[in-house]
């Protein structure tokens, strides 16, 4: 169980995290979402005692992380796959960490096997690809067999097979009763993995709820209609109060009316429809809509 | 399910942290190179010095022969400067290497008690560098005295002044390494830390020469390389006023690494990473 309470971090005049409160429960995969610069990494770093909060608390099972002795046995974390010394081999890197926590030597071989790096265990990390480094980071997180796991952008650099493997791993870890907290700036990644979402923007909480509830938040769903009589139908729909835009030849996008009502109108006026489809907002769109106001670095906008 | 509940916090055992830091130090190829080549270089310089002195012995003036200090060839002044430079760089790399690579975040995620991590690093670095210092001093001593014995009476290892001089030679390395660690903890940047250590430990004290102003001499007497050169390394240190004393010099040799350890521990503990 991770508890974040009124957590705030200020860097000079910048509020990186502002009064953030949420809870991450065991047995579930919880996604931690937000645009770039939303404060996700800062929050995770404060959870791990790497950065000191300006105010507020972040605890893991009721304790501050810095009060724990052997961190790996309590919390496994992958913050940045680059947080390694490139001159060491994967095996040496992991065995130094295992020794610091008094973990048996065989754990190193076990986690290397689990992440698929057993064959390159003796090679220098400097020669690893980003995907291999991510796997090494995941191996580090699993080393102490911890009840709580934190992953910051773990999918970066993984190939499609690796992405599938990571998703299954997260599901399995959660099914074993562990707390799994995974940050990402990509909503689509969480759609397939997470049970719950904590969404932040500009350091503030936007949502803390189940994935389905979150998706239902997207308000601007639309209906696409294809008909030979676009002009007639458009006129009819407009009188019913709908907003109609033409998408080109024989195709309309309608907002403000349900697909059922559009079909009914067409039927009464003997208009032929070739297609009638409700376009439900995806998780991605719900996310974009909710974080639109809080994007820190927006492309193509005058400053 | 046993893994779902958090076990009671177990303190990180210092023995395990030593083992971890030991693994880290010796799993880098550069450690073998720097320490191996450095040690051989120091010993070779000592033997070369002894050979040069022996070959010129007959040309030397009488008073120079009388004043000759057989310990001066064990570790010459340029070798001492190089030794401090190399040792401080090892100390810098052990700390700044972790900060610049980001490994420090992985380290502190594994062991949140930063002061213990620092203690383990200090132990491993000081122990390794002391061992290197002892090996260099001992081998250089026996080799150089064997060469010198053809022209002048060598000194005995059992002589208290000889042991004091050898101890100061051996301690230069750990003293410099711990100062290097503190500078790296402050600056966190490898190149800047190496340069700063070099300036503070070697370059600045190399320009010091005894002055007529006692307060200036007091400042000089606070630098390890200066007191090593003008007191601890000598068989028969000069006992005039304003010159460093043996006791005072040992205090300097103790104070620099102790301050270094405290600075490293406090800064690493307090600052965000």
XYZ file of C-alpha atoms in Angstrom:
576
model
C 0.000 0.000 0.000
C 1.347 3.366 -1.052
C -0.078 6.477 0.594
C 0.658 9.955 -0.666
C -0.714 12.766 1.430
C -0.690 16.474 0.500
C 2.697 15.934 -1.119
C 4.361 19.111 -2.404
C 7.730 19.758 -4.006
C 8.930 23.201 -4.951
C 12.059 23.891 -6.987
C 12.645 27.614 -6.633
C 9.597 29.228 -8.200
C 8.387 26.037 -9.877
C 5.823 23.853 -8.124
C 6.690 20.408 -9.472
C 4.151 18.625 -7.257
C 1.302 20.482 -5.577
C -0.756 19.041 -2.710
C -0.938 15.587 -4.244
C -2.916 12.900 -2.356
C -3.725 9.375 -3.516
C -3.533 5.757 -2.435
C -2.207 2.769 -4.367
C -3.654 -0.552 -3.201
C -2.127 -4.035 -3.292
C -3.364 -6.698 -5.707
C -3.916 -4.224 -8.557
C -1.861 -2.654 -11.300
C -2.217 1.095 -10.875
C -1.220 3.338 -13.739
C 0.373 6.702 -12.971
C -0.377 9.006 -15.866
C 0.358 12.528 -16.864
C 1.891 14.531 -19.690
C 5.647 15.145 -19.734
C 6.658 17.366 -16.841
C 3.513 16.605 -14.836
C 5.554 15.583 -11.784
C 5.382 11.786 -12.054
C 9.091 11.138 -11.643
C 9.403 13.719 -8.870
C 6.571 11.980 -6.995
C 8.216 8.574 -7.395
C 11.544 9.983 -6.245
C 9.930 11.436 -3.139
C 8.297 8.061 -2.463
C 11.765 6.498 -2.572
C 13.330 9.127 -0.331
C 15.646 10.341 -3.088
C 14.115 13.826 -3.015
C 12.858 15.439 0.157
C 9.288 16.801 -0.081
C 8.795 20.507 0.577
C 5.736 19.426 2.579
C 3.391 16.469 2.903
C 4.197 12.785 3.260
C 4.712 9.761 1.068
C 4.677 6.405 2.840
C 4.865 2.755 1.905
C 2.887 0.517 4.255
C 2.828 3.381 6.716
C 6.571 3.926 6.798
C 8.821 6.468 5.182
C 11.083 4.702 2.702
C 14.209 6.248 4.239
C 13.392 4.607 7.565
C 13.731 1.164 6.008
C 17.085 -0.607 6.156
C 17.142 -3.021 3.273
C 15.188 -1.239 0.566
C 15.142 -4.024 -2.016
C 13.257 -6.384 0.295
C 10.436 -3.854 0.727
C 10.196 -1.926 -2.507
C 11.475 -2.803 -5.962
C 11.917 0.165 -8.258
C 12.902 0.937 -11.812
C 13.267 4.701 -12.077
C 15.589 5.103 -15.030
C 17.229 2.259 -16.919
C 20.297 4.496 -17.262
C 20.956 4.507 -13.499
C 23.788 1.988 -13.809
C 27.560 2.105 -14.259
C 28.259 1.130 -17.862
C 31.631 -0.382 -16.963
C 30.168 -3.256 -14.940
C 28.624 -6.473 -16.146
C 24.929 -7.100 -15.503
C 25.834 -9.880 -13.065
C 28.295 -7.686 -11.120
C 25.774 -4.824 -10.959
C 23.078 -7.088 -9.558
C 25.350 -8.992 -7.191
C 26.591 -5.755 -5.588
C 22.940 -4.791 -5.005
C 22.031 -8.270 -3.739
C 24.953 -8.234 -1.311
C 24.003 -4.828 0.073
C 20.641 -6.304 1.132
C 22.030 -9.638 2.268
C 20.170 -11.467 -0.499
C 21.420 -14.898 -1.572
C 23.634 -15.075 -4.660
C 21.124 -17.306 -6.486
C 18.619 -14.406 -6.665
C 20.921 -12.739 -9.206
C 20.779 -15.746 -11.521
C 17.036 -16.125 -10.967
C 16.134 -12.561 -11.933
C 18.534 -12.561 -14.886
C 16.804 -15.713 -16.094
C 13.384 -14.177 -15.531
C 14.066 -11.058 -17.599
C 15.878 -12.989 -20.315
C 19.375 -11.591 -19.765
C 21.035 -14.797 -18.532
C 23.064 -15.135 -21.738
C 24.548 -11.642 -21.514
C 25.067 -11.612 -17.740
C 28.858 -11.276 -18.053
C 28.766 -8.546 -20.672
C 29.393 -4.889 -19.832
C 26.182 -2.858 -19.445
C 27.745 -0.206 -21.680
C 27.065 -2.462 -24.661
C 23.390 -2.988 -23.810
C 20.523 -1.586 -25.874
C 17.861 0.523 -24.153
C 15.533 -2.502 -24.163
C 18.185 -4.645 -22.455
C 18.783 -1.915 -19.878
C 15.038 -1.781 -19.179
C 15.107 -5.527 -18.587
C 18.085 -5.105 -16.259
C 16.165 -2.395 -14.391
C 13.191 -4.724 -14.036
C 15.555 -7.452 -12.784
C 16.820 -4.980 -10.159
C 13.255 -4.263 -9.041
C 12.479 -7.981 -8.698
C 15.740 -8.836 -6.907
C 14.467 -8.590 -3.327
C 11.079 -10.227 -4.045
C 9.359 -7.075 -2.703
C 5.647 -6.574 -1.925
C 5.622 -3.125 -3.542
C 6.928 -2.366 -7.040
C 7.393 0.993 -8.781
C 8.172 1.382 -12.461
C 8.826 4.707 -14.205
C 8.129 4.467 -17.958
C 9.144 0.785 -18.169
C 7.975 0.269 -21.763
C 10.456 2.741 -23.302
C 12.817 0.977 -25.650
C 11.163 -2.437 -25.448
C 10.253 -4.352 -28.602
C 6.635 -5.563 -29.088
C 7.473 -8.940 -27.576
C 9.049 -7.160 -24.611
C 5.968 -4.957 -24.159
C 3.724 -8.026 -24.013
C 6.077 -9.712 -21.578
C 6.093 -6.653 -19.301
C 2.283 -6.448 -19.326
C 1.979 -10.104 -18.342
C 4.634 -9.641 -15.669
C 2.754 -6.689 -14.132
C -0.536 -8.657 -14.179
C 1.164 -11.613 -12.518
C 2.847 -9.488 -9.837
C -0.498 -7.890 -8.997
C -2.238 -11.297 -8.973
C 0.332 -12.409 -6.390
C -1.040 -9.673 -4.152
C 1.693 -7.107 -4.687
C 1.246 -3.372 -5.116
C 2.247 -2.468 -8.680
C 2.549 1.225 -9.584
C 3.511 2.010 -13.184
C 4.011 5.490 -14.588
C 3.567 6.410 -18.216
C 2.783 9.363 -20.439
C 0.991 7.064 -22.896
C -2.611 6.266 -22.103
C -2.807 3.451 -24.654
C -0.138 1.591 -22.728
C -2.271 1.597 -19.584
C -5.469 0.592 -21.361
C -4.243 -2.992 -21.504
C -2.394 -3.193 -18.239
C -3.886 -1.114 -15.449
C -6.898 -1.701 -13.183
C -6.806 1.743 -11.684
C -5.402 5.091 -12.719
C -3.879 8.001 -10.913
C -3.772 10.889 -13.390
C -1.862 14.090 -12.681
C -1.200 17.277 -14.588
C 1.082 20.143 -13.542
C 1.722 18.407 -10.245
C -1.951 18.219 -9.282
C -4.339 15.289 -9.101
C -6.760 15.051 -12.034
C -8.258 11.622 -11.435
C -7.884 8.644 -9.094
C -10.320 5.958 -10.225
C -10.870 2.701 -12.143
C -9.923 2.501 -15.810
C -13.575 2.129 -16.968
C -14.812 5.086 -14.924
C -12.010 7.145 -16.333
C -12.858 6.237 -19.913
C -16.504 7.181 -19.301
C -15.375 10.699 -18.499
C -14.756 11.472 -22.130
C -17.795 13.607 -23.034
C -17.563 14.452 -26.699
C -18.575 11.170 -28.315
C -19.886 11.408 -31.849
C -21.804 9.416 -34.481
C -20.639 8.962 -38.034
C -23.294 8.609 -40.724
C -22.993 7.678 -44.404
C -25.910 8.418 -46.694
C -26.441 9.423 -50.351
C -28.792 12.214 -49.166
C -26.364 14.165 -47.016
C -27.987 17.550 -47.613
C -31.480 16.406 -46.600
C -30.304 14.485 -43.575
C -28.028 17.302 -42.431
C -30.977 19.696 -42.537
C -33.168 17.290 -40.552
C -30.525 16.712 -37.902
C -29.873 20.425 -37.564
C -33.535 21.095 -36.804
C -33.293 18.417 -34.074
C -30.503 20.463 -32.464
C -27.513 18.357 -33.496
C -24.165 19.678 -34.609
C -23.358 18.311 -38.035
C -20.090 18.462 -39.909
C -19.521 17.076 -43.368
C -16.531 14.756 -43.669
C -16.550 14.739 -47.436
C -18.459 12.578 -49.876
C -21.686 11.065 -48.387
C -20.302 11.209 -44.877
C -21.360 13.235 -41.804
C -20.135 13.461 -38.229
C -22.899 14.212 -35.763
C -22.630 15.266 -32.154
C -25.538 15.895 -29.799
C -27.788 13.049 -30.995
C -27.587 9.328 -30.336
C -27.202 6.829 -33.165
C -30.674 5.442 -32.305
C -32.344 8.849 -32.743
C -30.530 9.481 -36.052
C -31.667 6.065 -37.374
C -35.237 6.801 -36.297
C -35.265 10.160 -38.143
C -33.866 8.627 -41.307
C -36.448 5.826 -41.172
C -39.377 8.257 -40.777
C -38.175 10.334 -43.724
C -37.364 7.300 -45.917
C -33.681 8.193 -46.204
C -31.222 5.419 -46.958
C -28.264 4.993 -44.572
C -25.108 3.094 -45.543
C -23.453 3.382 -42.191
C -24.365 4.465 -38.696
C -21.698 4.111 -36.013
C -21.209 5.504 -32.546
C -17.679 6.632 -31.975
C -16.981 6.055 -28.249
C -14.140 8.079 -26.857
C -11.086 5.960 -26.189
C -9.125 6.109 -22.987
C -6.563 8.062 -24.931
C -9.107 10.756 -25.815
C -10.442 10.925 -22.271
C -6.872 11.416 -21.125
C -6.130 14.099 -23.716
C -9.330 15.924 -22.873
C -8.649 15.901 -19.148
C -5.009 16.871 -19.345
C -5.402 19.424 -22.131
C -5.255 22.306 -19.663
C -2.242 20.963 -17.876
C 0.220 20.172 -20.622
C 3.524 21.719 -19.667
C 5.269 21.632 -23.025
C 2.826 22.147 -25.884
C 4.144 21.880 -29.406
C 3.287 24.485 -32.013
C 1.866 27.078 -29.640
C 3.222 30.608 -29.444
C 4.641 31.291 -26.007
C 0.346 -14.825 0.642
C 3.525 -13.971 2.422
C 4.741 -11.457 -0.109
C 1.731 -9.172 0.208
C 2.568 -7.904 3.655
C 5.560 -5.810 4.417
C 8.142 -7.492 6.598
C 9.408 -5.557 9.594
C 12.209 -3.211 8.540
C 15.557 -4.971 8.754
C 18.591 -2.750 9.179
C 21.172 -2.929 6.422
C 24.119 -4.801 7.933
C 27.370 -2.911 7.592
C 29.152 -6.184 6.729
C 26.848 -6.605 3.723
C 27.370 -2.998 2.671
C 31.150 -3.494 2.789
C 30.776 -6.598 0.619
C 28.626 -4.640 -1.852
C 31.086 -1.729 -2.110
C 33.977 -4.187 -2.422
C 32.187 -5.886 -5.332
C 31.525 -2.507 -6.952
C 35.166 -1.395 -6.705
C 36.663 -4.631 -8.022
C 34.127 -5.210 -10.798
C 35.509 -2.242 -12.717
C 38.444 -2.971 -14.989
C 39.824 0.543 -14.415
C 40.457 -0.265 -10.738
C 42.943 -3.002 -11.657
C 44.653 -0.738 -14.174
C 44.934 2.356 -11.989
C 46.090 0.536 -8.850
C 48.293 -2.004 -10.633
C 50.072 0.398 -12.971
C 50.278 3.072 -10.263
C 51.933 0.712 -7.789
C 54.492 -0.514 -10.341
C 55.235 3.065 -11.414
C 55.924 4.177 -7.830
C 58.237 1.224 -7.154
C 60.070 1.715 -10.449
C 60.568 5.427 -9.676
C 62.057 4.556 -6.296
C 64.530 2.033 -7.767
C 65.522 4.451 -10.547
C 66.105 7.171 -7.952
C 68.309 4.860 -5.902
C 70.327 3.828 -8.962
C 70.842 7.455 -9.994
C 71.998 8.413 -6.487
C 74.408 5.466 -6.360
C 75.991 6.274 -9.709
C 76.572 9.906 -8.744
C 77.666 9.150 -5.206
C 81.401 9.596 -5.789
C 80.863 12.997 -7.439
C 78.818 14.346 -4.523
C 80.294 16.924 -2.137
C 81.153 15.722 1.312
C 78.425 17.731 3.074
C 75.776 16.520 0.617
C 76.719 12.942 1.361
C 76.537 13.644 5.061
C 73.110 15.241 4.688
C 71.770 12.532 2.400
C 68.481 11.062 3.694
C 68.142 7.427 2.576
C 64.357 7.711 2.970
C 64.194 10.410 0.270
C 64.550 7.787 -2.446
C 61.812 5.497 -1.052
C 59.149 7.957 -2.151
C 60.475 11.072 -3.850
C 58.584 14.362 -3.875
C 57.327 13.952 -7.482
C 56.207 10.391 -6.688
C 54.381 11.592 -3.581
C 52.561 14.223 -5.631
C 51.605 11.633 -8.253
C 50.521 9.175 -5.584
C 48.215 11.739 -3.991
C 46.860 12.686 -7.386
C 46.099 9.068 -8.290
C 44.671 8.187 -4.893
C 42.430 11.251 -4.760
C 41.178 10.385 -8.254
C 40.166 6.924 -7.051
C 38.239 8.547 -4.188
C 36.620 10.982 -6.643
C 35.617 8.193 -9.032
C 34.029 6.073 -6.305
C 31.670 8.940 -5.405
C 31.327 11.090 -8.549
C 31.151 7.974 -10.728
C 27.900 7.049 -8.999
C 26.429 10.540 -9.226
C 27.336 11.155 -12.859
C 26.066 7.752 -14.035
C 22.879 7.935 -11.942
C 23.834 4.698 -10.197
C 23.539 6.584 -6.905
C 19.720 6.477 -7.227
C 19.814 2.701 -7.660
C 22.187 2.434 -4.693
C 19.967 4.523 -2.402
C 16.847 2.696 -3.551
C 18.527 -0.517 -2.439
C 19.868 0.967 0.800
C 18.004 4.091 1.964
C 20.362 4.648 4.914
C 22.809 6.880 3.068
C 25.190 7.393 5.976
C 25.796 3.667 6.161
C 26.469 3.547 2.442
C 29.010 6.358 2.866
C 30.613 4.519 5.797
C 30.980 1.366 3.694
C 32.456 3.341 0.797
C 34.891 5.087 3.136
C 35.932 1.749 4.640
C 36.510 0.042 1.312
C 38.344 3.000 -0.258
C 40.493 3.731 2.807
C 41.312 0.042 3.303
C 42.228 -0.520 -0.344
C 44.322 2.635 -0.591
C 46.103 1.905 2.696
C 46.981 -1.545 1.372
C 48.286 0.009 -1.845
C 50.288 2.549 0.185
C 51.805 -0.153 2.404
C 52.761 -2.293 -0.608
C 54.386 0.671 -2.377
C 56.270 1.852 0.748
C 57.457 -1.599 1.765
C 58.671 -2.824 -1.619
C 60.185 0.561 -2.491
C 61.970 0.651 0.854
C 63.637 -2.740 0.564
C 64.452 -2.364 -3.133
C 65.911 1.152 -2.860
C 67.909 0.384 0.289
C 69.357 -2.706 -1.389
C 70.566 -0.547 -4.264
C 71.929 2.145 -1.926
C 73.807 -0.357 0.224
C 76.585 -0.502 -2.373
C 77.654 3.086 -1.537
C 76.285 3.991 1.867
C 74.997 2.314 4.961
C 71.300 1.588 4.522
C 68.880 2.199 7.320
C 67.178 -0.540 9.297
C 63.425 -1.094 9.154
C 63.458 -1.452 12.966
C 64.513 2.201 13.450
C 61.497 4.187 14.821
C 62.225 7.131 12.498
C 62.274 4.768 9.514
C 58.937 3.278 10.493
C 57.454 6.757 10.953
C 58.688 7.813 7.535
C 57.359 4.639 5.897
C 54.006 5.012 7.666
C 53.666 8.563 6.345
C 54.483 7.340 2.815
C 51.833 4.621 3.089
C 49.200 6.979 4.538
C 49.445 9.582 1.768
C 47.213 7.429 -0.443
C 44.249 6.887 1.933
C 44.416 10.520 3.139
C 44.217 11.787 -0.452
C 41.487 9.292 -1.400
C 39.182 10.353 1.458
C 39.696 14.037 0.629
C 38.883 13.194 -3.000
C 35.637 11.535 -1.890
C 34.565 14.652 0.038
C 35.339 16.948 -2.896
C 33.367 14.646 -5.209
C 30.422 14.648 -2.782
C 30.467 18.456 -2.893
C 30.883 18.897 -6.649
C 29.360 15.653 -8.012
C 31.196 16.221 -11.275
C 34.095 13.910 -12.078
C 36.426 16.211 -14.001
C 35.817 19.216 -11.742
C 36.425 17.058 -8.663
C 39.696 15.602 -10.005
C 40.981 19.083 -10.844
C 39.919 20.531 -7.487
C 41.549 17.660 -5.567
C 44.717 18.106 -7.584
C 44.827 21.852 -6.863
C 44.094 21.533 -3.143
C 46.217 18.491 -2.372
C 49.164 18.822 -4.739
C 49.541 22.029 -6.740
C 48.949 24.620 -4.029
C 51.209 23.014 -1.380
C 53.951 22.471 -3.995
C 54.512 26.247 -4.117
C 54.865 26.578 -0.350
C 58.286 27.526 0.967
C 58.966 28.521 4.545
C 58.509 32.275 5.052
C 59.378 34.860 7.657
C 55.704 35.290 8.555
C 54.715 32.756 11.240
C 50.992 32.926 10.412
C 51.704 31.996 6.788
C 53.829 29.083 7.959
C 50.954 27.997 10.194
C 48.715 27.783 7.108
C 51.353 25.832 5.216
C 51.722 23.471 8.155
C 48.078 22.475 7.743
C 48.610 20.836 4.302
C 49.333 17.079 4.205
C 51.820 17.153 1.324
C 53.733 20.046 2.910
C 54.099 18.398 6.334
C 54.961 15.097 4.658
C 57.737 16.744 2.620
C 59.118 18.922 5.412
C 58.710 16.598 8.379
C 57.098 13.145 8.349
C 59.029 11.645 5.436
C 62.404 12.793 6.790
C 64.600 10.547 8.839
C 65.698 13.543 10.901
C 63.090 16.354 10.684
C 64.250 19.924 11.139
C 63.259 21.091 14.613
C 63.405 24.850 14.166
C 60.411 27.091 14.971
C 57.752 27.452 12.247
C 58.699 24.104 10.784
C 56.062 21.398 11.131
C 56.444 19.103 14.137
C 55.930 15.350 14.030
C 52.897 15.492 16.329
C 51.421 18.434 14.486
C 51.951 16.635 11.183
C 50.174 13.505 12.359
C 47.262 15.673 13.474
C 47.090 17.117 9.940
C 47.211 13.585 8.505
C 44.276 12.608 10.748
C 42.239 15.798 10.432
C 41.977 15.958 6.633
C 40.443 12.501 6.130
C 38.232 12.869 9.224
C 36.834 16.177 7.991
C 36.494 14.528 4.584
C 34.424 11.670 5.986
C 32.131 14.021 7.927
C 31.641 16.308 4.914
C 30.864 13.337 2.652
C 28.383 11.807 5.107
C 26.554 15.067 5.849
C 26.292 16.215 2.233
C 25.287 12.856 0.813
C 22.687 12.441 3.560
C 21.112 15.872 3.098
C 21.061 16.565 -0.625
C 18.483 15.312 -3.106
C 19.822 12.963 -5.755
